[in-house]
Amino acid sequence: MKTVDPITLDIIENALKNARFEMDGVVVRIALSPVIREQHDEFPMICNERGQMIVGQFGSYIPAIVEKFQGDLNEGDIFVWNDPYACKGSISHNNDWCVMMPIFHEGVLVGFSSIFGHMVDVGGKVPGSMPADAYSIWEEGLRIPPVRIYDKGVLNAGVLDIMLNNTRTPDMNRADLMALIAGCRTAATRVRELCDRFGRDTYMAACDMLLDRTHEAMKVLIDKYISEEPVTFTDYVDDDGVGNGPFKMTLSIYRKGDTAVFDWTGTDPQAEGPINFHIHEGLCKLFFGVYMIMAFDPSILFNEGFYDLFEIVLPEGSLLNPRFPAALSNRLNTHTRFFDCQAGALGQRAPHLSMAAGYGTSPHFIFTGHDQDGKYFQLMELLFGGVPGRPRGDGLDGHAWWPLFSATPIEYIENYYPVLIESYRPIRDSGGAGLHRGGAGIAKTYRLLETGRVSIHDDREIVPPWGINGGLYGGTSSKWIVRKATGETERIPSKIDNLAVEAGDVVVFNTAGSGGWGDPLDRPAESVARDVRHDLVSPQAARDFYGVVLTPANVPDDAATEALRADMRTRRGEPEPFNFGYVPEQAEAAE
């Protein structure tokens, strides 16, 4: 294999990283929907000629698509799809439209660029296309198998017409789709420039070397942090939206030689409702690899070089490998619990490097109706919660699981939709107590200015996010509506569609917090007092959970604090490695 000198390799690596972020920039400048334009719910990647991801986040699904077309790839071709079952789980619900473009240099295939992004609506039984009560994927909107949207540079208008004819938001979807395509074309241009600058053979050899480098680095992490003796961890999804749950997710991790095995045996069977996560095996590998890199050595490049070092066991017919046509639209409740299980299992071998559990889903709020001019509106917003306490410090308050996501600006919502945001603030005491406090959930209050319907999807209402290394569990989620007509306050389920609302009604959306990291009795008293002054922790919680006694001015009383903490340590003993707050099996036994 051709070798590339370290400086050239570094230049190519960083040029590809920059191209990946340029793809993001192009997409958000062209897209129209708030979910992509404002919240950045799109995920680009650049692959080599074999379809292996070199830079990106979600891992490559390219080989499964190329296999379908039996090598019939041409310059100017662009492919699109969204059907999870038709692409082996590379896309995990119908709202994600995926675009893929083969990249040629002087007639030679040198790689692929690809992006998928969340469309605000793809048809189906409810606005937003993520019904809480779906029993099959047929209820969740248009399913598109891998097809050419551009054939040798020519738009396939018929395919586009079918796609846009099956959505309530055709203008947004068209703009968002073209944004994804533009992002892929941008990456293709940058790859061709690298081939021109360094030579095609050098560029392709550099891609291979980047994969090999990640492979060798991951071997070190596996040997250091994964033992031959299995470690097992279990967490839960509250419910499936149709009355069943909680659902158990069990993960066992162990090593066979140089291979790390991630075994989901013991996970509950697939749900009737739409929380099933039809995960691609390669994507599963990437999630584990990314977590290990972020927890143990963030200097390693995310790519697929470590794939042959991982073995994945996904029992057929389970929550993580459901049989067609299981409903999938709200799989993010399961998806994010996947990360919590990783943290819990890996944290047993390296607790000093692991983290607690977070808000554990992707809460969303959808408000639809017609304004005074009879024009249809459809607001969809992703909300965030508490990111868990970590070895390096406190968790983040009201933050996204996905690093590049951002909150929809209030000005954007109020300018384009009949909604006023009356408050947006962290929830006091929702971050689990710890040496490093868990991030707080957020409370967002919407005053609705038109009659319409609201859909809400969330989780962690029953099973709270657990704490680690002596840290305590975090706060759960809740939803409320205050009716203008009566002034009465009603609780809303965490998963509900088409709730009728009137102009003037107020919806309060409280997301879950996250677990704390480390013994809360070791947290500096002044840090606790600062949290009290910032209204993140109540004075009572400061005393009960942190052992911090405050003066009326919310300043620590050092002598009283020292005495109280000594007494609490004596009565408590050594803290538990995990603090769950609620375990379904134990709750059933108590009943």
Coordinates of C-alpha atoms in Angstrom, one line a residue:
M1 CA 0.0 0.0 0.0
K2 CA 1.2 3.5 -0.8
T3 CA 2.3 5.4 2.3
V4 CA 1.7 9.1 2.9
D5 CA 4.0 11.3 5.0
P6 CA 2.6 12.5 8.3
I7 CA 2.3 16.1 7.3
T8 CA 0.3 15.3 4.2
L9 CA -1.8 12.9 6.1
D10 CA -2.6 15.6 8.7
I11 CA -3.5 18.1 6.0
I12 CA -5.8 15.6 4.3
E13 CA -7.4 14.6 7.6
N14 CA -8.2 18.2 8.6
A15 CA -9.3 19.1 5.1
L16 CA -11.9 16.3 5.2
K17 CA -13.0 17.5 8.7
N18 CA -13.4 21.0 7.3
A19 CA -15.3 19.7 4.3
R20 CA -17.7 17.8 6.7
F21 CA -18.4 21.0 8.6
E22 CA -18.7 23.0 5.4
M23 CA -21.5 20.5 4.4
D24 CA -23.3 21.5 7.7
G25 CA -22.9 25.2 6.8
V26 CA -24.3 24.7 3.3
V27 CA -27.3 22.7 4.5
V28 CA -28.4 25.2 7.2
R29 CA -28.1 28.1 4.8
I30 CA -30.5 26.5 2.2
A31 CA -32.9 24.5 4.4
L32 CA -36.3 26.1 5.4
S33 CA -37.5 23.9 8.3
P34 CA -36.7 24.9 11.8
V35 CA -35.6 21.4 12.6
I36 CA -32.7 21.5 10.1
R37 CA -32.2 25.2 9.6
E38 CA -32.2 26.2 13.3
Q39 CA -31.7 23.0 15.2
H40 CA -29.2 21.3 12.8
D41 CA -30.9 17.9 12.8
E42 CA -28.8 16.7 9.9
F43 CA -25.7 14.4 9.8
P44 CA -23.1 14.5 7.0
M45 CA -20.3 12.1 6.3
I46 CA -17.5 11.5 3.7
C47 CA -16.6 7.9 2.8
N48 CA -13.9 6.2 0.8
E49 CA -14.5 4.3 -2.5
R50 CA -15.5 1.2 -0.5
G51 CA -18.2 3.2 1.4
Q52 CA -16.4 3.3 4.7
M53 CA -16.8 6.5 6.7
I54 CA -13.7 8.5 7.0
V55 CA -15.2 11.6 8.7
G56 CA -18.7 12.0 10.1
Q57 CA -20.8 11.0 13.0
F58 CA -23.3 8.3 12.3
G59 CA -21.4 5.6 10.4
S60 CA -21.7 4.4 6.8
Y61 CA -24.7 2.7 5.2
I62 CA -23.2 3.1 1.7
P63 CA -22.3 -0.6 1.0
A64 CA -26.0 -1.7 1.5
I65 CA -27.1 0.9 -1.0
V66 CA -24.3 0.2 -3.5
E67 CA -25.2 -3.5 -3.3
K68 CA -28.8 -2.7 -4.3
F69 CA -27.6 -1.1 -7.6
Q70 CA -24.9 -3.7 -8.3
G71 CA -22.2 -1.2 -9.0
D72 CA -24.3 0.8 -11.4
L73 CA -23.0 4.2 -10.2
N74 CA -22.4 7.1 -12.6
E75 CA -21.0 10.6 -12.3
G76 CA -23.9 12.9 -11.5
D77 CA -26.0 10.2 -9.8
I78 CA -27.6 11.2 -6.5
F79 CA -29.6 8.6 -4.5
V80 CA -32.3 9.2 -1.9
W81 CA -34.2 7.0 0.5
N82 CA -35.9 6.9 3.9
D83 CA -37.2 3.4 4.5
P84 CA -35.5 1.8 7.5
Y85 CA -36.3 -1.7 6.4
A86 CA -35.2 -1.2 2.8
C87 CA -31.7 -0.1 3.8
K88 CA -30.9 -2.4 6.6
G89 CA -31.5 0.1 9.4
S90 CA -29.2 2.8 8.0
I91 CA -32.1 5.2 8.5
S92 CA -34.1 4.5 11.6
H93 CA -37.4 6.2 11.0
N94 CA -39.3 7.6 8.0
N95 CA -38.7 11.2 8.8
D96 CA -35.0 11.0 8.0
W97 CA -34.4 11.5 4.3
C98 CA -31.0 10.3 3.3
V99 CA -29.0 11.5 0.2
M100 CA -25.9 9.8 -1.1
M101 CA -23.6 10.9 -4.0
P102 CA -20.8 8.9 -5.5
I103 CA -17.7 11.0 -6.0
F104 CA -15.6 10.6 -9.2
H105 CA -12.2 12.0 -10.0
E106 CA -11.3 12.0 -13.7
G107 CA -13.8 9.1 -14.2
V108 CA -12.5 7.0 -11.2
L109 CA -14.7 6.4 -8.1
V110 CA -12.9 7.8 -5.1
G111 CA -15.6 8.0 -2.5
F112 CA -19.1 9.0 -1.5
S113 CA -20.7 11.9 0.3
S114 CA -23.9 11.5 2.2
I115 CA -26.2 13.4 4.6
F116 CA -29.5 12.5 6.2
G117 CA -31.8 15.1 7.8
H118 CA -35.1 15.1 9.7
M119 CA -38.1 16.3 7.6
V120 CA -40.8 17.9 9.6
D121 CA -43.5 15.8 7.9
V122 CA -43.5 12.8 5.6
G123 CA -47.3 12.0 5.6
G124 CA -48.8 9.4 7.8
K125 CA -51.7 9.6 10.2
V126 CA -50.6 12.6 12.2
P127 CA -48.8 15.9 11.5
G128 CA -45.1 15.4 12.1
S129 CA -45.4 11.7 11.0
M130 CA -44.4 10.4 14.4
P131 CA -47.6 9.0 15.8
A132 CA -47.4 8.0 19.4
D133 CA -49.9 5.2 18.9
A134 CA -48.7 3.6 15.7
Y135 CA -48.8 -0.2 15.6
S136 CA -46.9 -0.6 12.2
I137 CA -44.7 1.4 10.0
W138 CA -47.5 1.8 7.5
E139 CA -49.0 4.5 9.8
E140 CA -45.8 6.5 9.8
G141 CA -45.7 8.1 6.4
L142 CA -44.2 7.7 3.0
R143 CA -41.6 5.0 2.6
I144 CA -39.0 5.6 -0.1
P145 CA -36.7 2.8 -1.1
P146 CA -33.2 3.7 -2.4
V147 CA -33.9 5.5 -5.8
R148 CA -32.0 8.0 -8.0
I149 CA -33.2 11.5 -7.5
Y150 CA -30.6 12.6 -10.0
D151 CA -29.7 10.3 -12.9
K152 CA -26.3 11.3 -14.4
G153 CA -27.0 14.9 -13.4
V154 CA -30.7 15.0 -14.5
L155 CA -33.4 15.5 -11.9
N156 CA -35.9 12.7 -11.7
A157 CA -38.9 15.0 -11.4
G158 CA -41.4 12.1 -11.0
V159 CA -39.6 10.8 -7.9
L160 CA -39.5 14.3 -6.4
D161 CA -43.2 14.9 -7.2
I162 CA -44.2 11.6 -5.4
M163 CA -42.1 12.6 -2.4
L164 CA -43.6 16.1 -2.1
N165 CA -47.1 14.9 -2.8
N166 CA -47.1 12.9 0.4
T167 CA -46.2 15.6 2.9
R168 CA -48.1 18.3 4.6
T169 CA -45.1 20.6 4.3
P170 CA -43.9 20.3 0.6
D171 CA -42.1 23.7 0.4
M172 CA -40.0 22.9 3.5
N173 CA -39.3 19.4 2.4
R174 CA -38.2 20.5 -1.1
A175 CA -35.9 23.1 0.3
D176 CA -34.5 20.7 2.9
L177 CA -33.9 18.0 0.3
M178 CA -32.1 20.3 -2.0
A179 CA -30.0 21.5 0.9
L180 CA -28.9 17.9 1.6
I181 CA -28.0 17.5 -2.1
A182 CA -26.1 20.8 -2.1
G183 CA -24.1 19.6 1.0
C184 CA -23.2 16.4 -0.8
R185 CA -22.1 18.3 -3.9
T186 CA -19.9 20.6 -1.7
A187 CA -18.1 17.6 -0.2
A188 CA -17.6 16.1 -3.7
T189 CA -15.9 19.3 -4.8
R190 CA -13.6 19.3 -1.8
V191 CA -12.6 15.7 -2.3
R192 CA -11.8 16.3 -6.0
E193 CA -9.7 19.3 -5.0
L194 CA -7.7 17.1 -2.7
C195 CA -7.2 14.6 -5.5
D196 CA -6.0 17.4 -7.8
R197 CA -3.7 18.8 -5.1
F198 CA -2.0 15.7 -3.8
G199 CA -2.8 13.1 -6.5
R200 CA -5.6 10.6 -6.5
D201 CA -3.5 7.7 -5.3
T202 CA -2.1 9.8 -2.4
Y203 CA -5.6 10.8 -1.3
M204 CA -7.0 7.3 -1.4
A205 CA -4.0 5.9 0.5
A206 CA -4.4 8.6 3.1
C207 CA -8.0 7.5 3.7
D208 CA -6.8 4.0 4.2
M209 CA -4.1 5.2 6.7
L210 CA -6.7 7.2 8.7
L211 CA -8.8 4.0 9.0
D212 CA -5.7 2.0 10.1
R213 CA -4.7 4.6 12.6
T214 CA -8.1 4.6 14.3
H215 CA -8.0 0.7 14.2
E216 CA -4.7 0.6 16.1
A217 CA -5.9 3.2 18.7
M218 CA -9.1 1.4 19.4
K219 CA -7.2 -1.9 20.0
V220 CA -5.4 -0.1 22.8
L221 CA -8.7 1.1 24.3
I222 CA -10.3 -2.3 24.1
D223 CA -7.4 -4.0 25.8
K224 CA -7.3 -1.4 28.6
Y225 CA -11.0 -0.9 29.4
I226 CA -12.8 -4.1 28.4
S227 CA -12.2 -7.3 30.3
E228 CA -12.8 -10.9 29.3
E229 CA -15.3 -11.2 32.2
P230 CA -18.7 -9.8 31.1
V231 CA -20.2 -6.7 32.7
T232 CA -23.9 -6.2 32.4
F233 CA -26.2 -3.2 32.8
T234 CA -29.9 -2.7 32.5
D235 CA -31.9 0.5 31.9
Y236 CA -35.6 1.1 30.9
V237 CA -37.7 3.0 28.5
D238 CA -40.9 4.2 30.2
D239 CA -43.6 3.0 27.7
D240 CA -44.3 2.6 24.0
G241 CA -47.2 5.0 23.7
V242 CA -49.9 2.4 23.5
G243 CA -50.0 1.3 27.1
N244 CA -47.1 -1.1 27.5
G245 CA -44.0 -0.8 29.5
P246 CA -41.5 -0.1 31.0
F247 CA -39.3 -1.8 28.5
K248 CA -36.0 -3.4 29.6
M249 CA -32.7 -2.8 27.7
T250 CA -29.9 -5.1 28.9
L251 CA -26.3 -4.8 27.6
S252 CA -23.3 -7.1 28.3
I253 CA -19.8 -6.2 27.3
Y254 CA -16.7 -8.4 27.2
R255 CA -13.6 -9.1 25.2
K256 CA -12.6 -12.1 23.1
G257 CA -9.0 -11.6 22.2
D258 CA -8.8 -8.3 20.4
T259 CA -12.5 -8.2 19.8
A260 CA -15.0 -6.3 22.0
V261 CA -18.4 -8.0 22.1
F262 CA -21.5 -5.9 22.8
D263 CA -24.4 -8.2 23.5
W264 CA -28.0 -7.0 23.9
T265 CA -29.4 -10.4 24.9
G266 CA -31.9 -9.9 27.6
T267 CA -33.4 -6.8 26.0
D268 CA -37.2 -7.0 25.9
P269 CA -39.1 -8.1 22.7
Q270 CA -40.1 -5.5 20.2
A271 CA -42.9 -3.2 21.3
E272 CA -46.4 -2.9 19.9
G273 CA -45.9 0.9 19.8
P274 CA -43.4 3.0 17.8
I275 CA -40.4 2.9 20.2
N276 CA -38.6 0.1 18.3
F277 CA -35.1 1.0 17.1
H278 CA -34.2 -0.9 13.9
I279 CA -30.4 -0.3 14.3
H280 CA -27.9 -1.1 11.6
E281 CA -25.1 -3.3 12.9
G282 CA -22.5 -0.9 11.6
L283 CA -24.2 2.0 13.2
C284 CA -24.3 0.1 16.4
K285 CA -20.6 -0.4 16.2
L286 CA -20.0 3.3 15.6
F287 CA -22.1 4.3 18.6
F288 CA -19.9 2.1 20.8
G289 CA -16.7 3.3 19.2
V290 CA -17.7 7.0 19.5
Y291 CA -18.6 6.6 23.2
M292 CA -15.3 4.9 23.9
I293 CA -13.3 7.5 22.0
M294 CA -15.1 10.4 23.8
A295 CA -14.8 8.8 27.2
F296 CA -11.3 7.4 27.0
D297 CA -9.3 9.2 24.3
P298 CA -11.0 12.1 22.4
S299 CA -8.0 12.6 20.2
I300 CA -8.9 9.6 18.1
L301 CA -10.6 10.3 14.8
F302 CA -14.2 9.0 14.4
N303 CA -14.2 6.6 11.4
E304 CA -14.9 3.0 10.6
G305 CA -11.4 1.7 11.1
F306 CA -12.4 -0.1 14.3
Y307 CA -15.4 -2.0 12.9
D308 CA -13.7 -5.4 12.6
L309 CA -12.7 -5.1 16.3
F310 CA -16.4 -5.1 17.4
E311 CA -18.9 -7.9 17.5
I312 CA -22.6 -7.0 17.9
V313 CA -25.3 -9.3 19.1
L314 CA -28.8 -7.9 18.4
P315 CA -31.5 -10.6 19.1
E316 CA -34.0 -10.8 16.3
G317 CA -37.5 -9.6 17.3
S318 CA -36.1 -7.4 20.2
L319 CA -36.6 -3.7 20.8
L320 CA -33.3 -3.2 18.9
N321 CA -33.9 -5.6 16.0
P322 CA -37.6 -5.6 15.4
R323 CA -39.3 -7.6 12.6
F324 CA -41.1 -5.8 9.8
P325 CA -43.5 -4.0 9.9
A326 CA -42.9 -2.9 13.5
A327 CA -43.5 0.8 14.1
L328 CA -40.4 2.9 14.5
S329 CA -41.3 6.6 14.5
N330 CA -40.4 7.3 18.1
R331 CA -37.3 5.1 18.3
L332 CA -35.3 8.0 19.9
N333 CA -36.6 7.0 23.3
T334 CA -34.8 3.7 22.8
H335 CA -31.9 5.2 20.9
T336 CA -30.8 7.5 23.7
R337 CA -31.3 4.8 26.3
F338 CA -28.8 2.9 24.3
F339 CA -26.2 5.5 25.3
D340 CA -27.2 5.2 29.0
C341 CA -26.6 1.5 28.9
Q342 CA -23.2 2.0 27.3
A343 CA -22.3 4.4 30.1
G344 CA -23.5 2.0 32.8
A345 CA -21.7 -1.0 31.4
L346 CA -18.4 0.7 30.6
G347 CA -18.6 2.7 33.8
Q348 CA -18.2 -0.5 35.9
R349 CA -14.7 -1.0 34.6
A350 CA -13.7 2.7 34.4
P351 CA -16.0 4.6 36.7
H352 CA -13.5 7.5 36.9
L353 CA -14.0 8.0 33.1
S354 CA -17.7 7.3 32.7
M355 CA -20.8 9.4 33.2
A356 CA -24.3 9.2 34.6
A357 CA -27.6 8.9 32.7
G358 CA -29.1 11.9 30.9
Y359 CA -32.6 13.1 29.9
G360 CA -32.7 10.0 27.7
T361 CA -34.8 10.8 24.6
S362 CA -35.4 13.5 22.0
P363 CA -38.5 15.4 23.3
H364 CA -40.5 17.1 20.7
F365 CA -43.4 19.5 20.5
I366 CA -45.6 19.9 17.5
F367 CA -48.4 22.5 17.1
T368 CA -50.5 22.5 14.0
G369 CA -53.6 24.4 12.7
H370 CA -54.7 27.2 10.4
D371 CA -54.1 30.9 11.1
Q372 CA -56.6 33.7 10.6
D373 CA -55.8 33.8 6.9
G374 CA -56.6 30.1 6.6
K375 CA -52.9 29.2 6.0
Y376 CA -51.7 25.9 7.5
F377 CA -48.9 26.0 10.0
Q378 CA -46.9 23.2 11.5
L379 CA -44.4 24.0 14.2
M380 CA -42.0 21.2 15.2
E381 CA -39.4 21.8 17.9
L382 CA -36.9 19.5 19.5
L383 CA -36.4 20.2 23.2
F384 CA -33.4 19.3 25.4
G385 CA -32.8 18.3 28.9
G386 CA -30.0 17.5 31.4
V387 CA -26.7 16.2 30.1
P388 CA -25.2 14.0 32.9
G389 CA -22.5 14.8 35.4
R390 CA -19.1 13.8 34.1
P391 CA -15.6 13.2 35.4
R392 CA -14.5 16.6 34.2
G393 CA -17.3 18.6 35.8
D394 CA -21.0 19.3 36.0
G395 CA -23.5 18.2 33.4
L396 CA -24.9 20.8 31.0
D397 CA -28.3 22.3 31.7
G398 CA -30.9 22.1 29.0
H399 CA -28.5 20.8 26.4
A400 CA -28.8 18.4 23.4
W401 CA -27.4 14.9 23.4
W402 CA -26.1 15.6 19.9
P403 CA -23.1 18.0 20.1
L404 CA -24.0 20.2 17.1
F405 CA -27.7 20.6 17.9
S406 CA -29.0 24.0 19.0
A407 CA -32.2 25.3 20.5
T408 CA -34.7 27.0 18.1
P409 CA -34.4 30.8 18.8
I410 CA -37.5 32.1 20.5
E411 CA -37.5 35.0 18.0
Y412 CA -37.8 32.5 15.2
I413 CA -40.7 30.7 16.7
E414 CA -42.6 33.8 17.6
N415 CA -42.0 35.4 14.2
Y416 CA -43.1 32.5 12.1
Y417 CA -45.7 30.7 14.2
P418 CA -48.8 31.8 16.3
V419 CA -47.0 31.1 19.6
L420 CA -45.5 33.2 22.4
I421 CA -42.8 31.7 24.6
E422 CA -43.5 33.0 28.1
S423 CA -40.6 31.3 29.8
Y424 CA -37.6 29.1 29.1
R425 CA -35.5 28.2 32.2
P426 CA -33.8 25.3 33.9
I427 CA -35.8 23.3 36.4
R428 CA -34.7 23.6 40.0
D429 CA -33.4 20.4 41.7
S430 CA -33.8 18.3 38.4
G431 CA -30.0 17.8 38.1
G432 CA -29.0 14.9 40.3
A433 CA -26.8 15.8 43.3
G434 CA -23.2 14.8 43.0
L435 CA -19.6 15.9 43.3
H436 CA -20.4 17.0 39.8
R437 CA -24.0 17.9 39.5
G438 CA -26.2 16.5 36.8
G439 CA -27.4 18.9 34.2
A440 CA -30.9 20.4 34.8
G441 CA -33.9 19.8 32.7
I442 CA -35.7 22.7 31.1
A443 CA -39.2 24.1 31.5
K444 CA -40.6 25.8 28.3
T445 CA -43.9 27.6 28.4
Y446 CA -45.9 28.1 25.2
R447 CA -48.9 30.4 24.9
L448 CA -50.8 29.3 21.9
L449 CA -52.4 32.1 19.8
E450 CA -54.6 30.0 17.5
T451 CA -56.9 27.0 17.8
G452 CA -55.2 23.8 16.7
R453 CA -53.8 20.5 17.9
V454 CA -50.7 19.6 19.8
S455 CA -48.6 16.5 19.8
I456 CA -46.0 15.8 22.5
H457 CA -43.5 12.9 22.7
D458 CA -41.1 12.5 25.6
D459 CA -39.8 9.8 28.1
R460 CA -38.1 9.6 31.5
E461 CA -41.4 10.4 33.2
I462 CA -41.4 7.2 35.2
V463 CA -37.8 5.9 35.2
P464 CA -35.4 8.7 36.3
P465 CA -31.9 9.2 35.0
W466 CA -29.5 7.4 37.4
G467 CA -26.4 8.7 39.1
I468 CA -23.0 7.1 39.2
N469 CA -20.1 6.9 41.7
G470 CA -22.3 8.0 44.6
G471 CA -24.2 10.6 42.6
L472 CA -27.9 10.7 42.9
Y473 CA -30.6 10.3 40.2
G474 CA -32.0 13.3 38.4
G475 CA -35.5 14.7 37.9
T476 CA -38.2 13.2 35.7
S477 CA -40.2 14.9 32.9
S478 CA -43.8 16.2 33.0
K479 CA -46.2 18.1 30.7
W480 CA -49.1 20.4 31.6
I481 CA -51.8 22.5 29.9
V482 CA -53.6 25.4 31.5
R483 CA -56.9 25.9 29.8
K484 CA -57.8 29.6 29.1
A485 CA -61.6 28.8 29.2
T486 CA -61.6 27.4 32.7
G487 CA -58.2 28.2 34.2
E488 CA -57.8 24.6 35.1
T489 CA -54.5 22.8 34.9
E490 CA -54.3 19.3 33.4
R491 CA -51.4 16.9 33.2
I492 CA -50.6 15.7 29.7
P493 CA -49.2 12.2 29.0
S494 CA -45.6 12.1 27.9
K495 CA -46.7 10.7 24.5
I496 CA -49.9 12.1 23.0
D497 CA -51.1 13.2 19.5
N498 CA -53.7 15.7 18.3
L499 CA -54.5 17.2 21.7
A500 CA -57.2 19.9 20.9
V501 CA -56.2 23.3 22.1
E502 CA -57.8 26.7 21.9
A503 CA -56.2 30.2 21.4
G504 CA -54.9 31.3 24.8
D505 CA -54.2 27.9 26.2
V506 CA -50.8 27.5 27.8
V507 CA -48.6 24.4 27.5
V508 CA -45.7 23.8 30.0
F509 CA -43.2 21.3 28.8
N510 CA -40.8 20.0 31.5
T511 CA -37.9 17.8 30.3
A512 CA -36.0 15.4 32.5
G513 CA -32.7 16.3 34.2
S514 CA -29.8 13.9 34.6
G515 CA -27.8 12.0 37.1
G516 CA -25.0 13.3 39.3
W517 CA -21.4 12.0 39.3
G518 CA -19.6 11.4 42.5
D519 CA -20.4 11.8 46.2
P520 CA -22.5 15.0 46.7
L521 CA -21.0 15.3 50.2
D522 CA -17.7 16.0 48.5
R523 CA -19.0 18.9 46.4
P524 CA -17.5 22.2 47.4
A525 CA -20.0 24.0 49.6
E526 CA -19.5 27.2 47.7
S527 CA -20.4 25.5 44.4
V528 CA -23.7 24.3 46.1
A529 CA -24.3 27.8 47.3
R530 CA -23.7 29.2 43.8
D531 CA -26.3 26.8 42.4
V532 CA -28.8 27.9 45.1
R533 CA -28.2 31.6 44.2
H534 CA -28.7 30.7 40.5
D535 CA -32.0 28.8 41.4
L536 CA -30.6 25.5 40.1
V537 CA -30.7 23.9 43.6
S538 CA -33.2 24.7 46.4
P539 CA -31.9 25.5 49.9
Q540 CA -33.7 22.4 51.2
A541 CA -31.9 20.2 48.6
A542 CA -28.6 21.8 49.4
R543 CA -29.1 20.6 53.0
D544 CA -30.7 17.2 52.4
F545 CA -28.6 16.0 49.5
Y546 CA -25.3 17.9 49.8
G547 CA -25.2 18.5 53.5
V548 CA -24.6 22.2 53.0
V549 CA -26.1 24.6 55.6
L550 CA -26.7 28.1 54.2
T551 CA -27.1 31.4 55.9
P552 CA -30.1 33.6 55.0
A553 CA -27.8 35.2 52.4
N554 CA -27.2 31.8 50.8
V555 CA -23.6 31.7 51.9
P556 CA -22.2 28.4 53.4
D557 CA -22.1 28.1 57.2
D558 CA -18.8 26.2 57.2
A559 CA -18.9 24.8 60.8
A560 CA -22.5 23.7 60.5
T561 CA -21.9 22.2 57.1
E562 CA -18.9 20.2 58.3
A563 CA -20.8 18.8 61.2
L564 CA -23.9 17.9 59.1
R565 CA -21.8 16.2 56.5
A566 CA -19.9 14.1 59.1
D567 CA -23.2 13.0 60.5
M568 CA -24.7 12.2 57.1
R569 CA -21.6 10.1 56.1
T570 CA -21.9 8.1 59.3
R571 CA -25.5 7.4 58.9
R572 CA -25.3 6.6 55.1
G573 CA -22.1 4.6 54.9
E574 CA -20.3 4.1 51.6
P575 CA -22.4 5.4 48.7
E576 CA -23.6 3.0 46.0
P577 CA -21.9 2.9 42.6
F578 CA -25.3 3.5 40.9
N579 CA -28.3 5.3 42.2
F580 CA -31.4 4.5 40.2
G581 CA -34.3 5.9 42.2
Y582 CA -36.7 3.5 40.5
V583 CA -36.3 0.0 39.1
P584 CA -39.5 -1.5 37.6
E585 CA -39.0 -5.0 38.9
Q586 CA -38.5 -3.7 42.4
A587 CA -41.5 -1.5 42.1
E588 CA -43.7 -4.5 41.0
A589 CA -42.4 -6.6 43.9
A590 CA -43.3 -3.8 46.4
E591 CA -46.8 -3.7 45.0

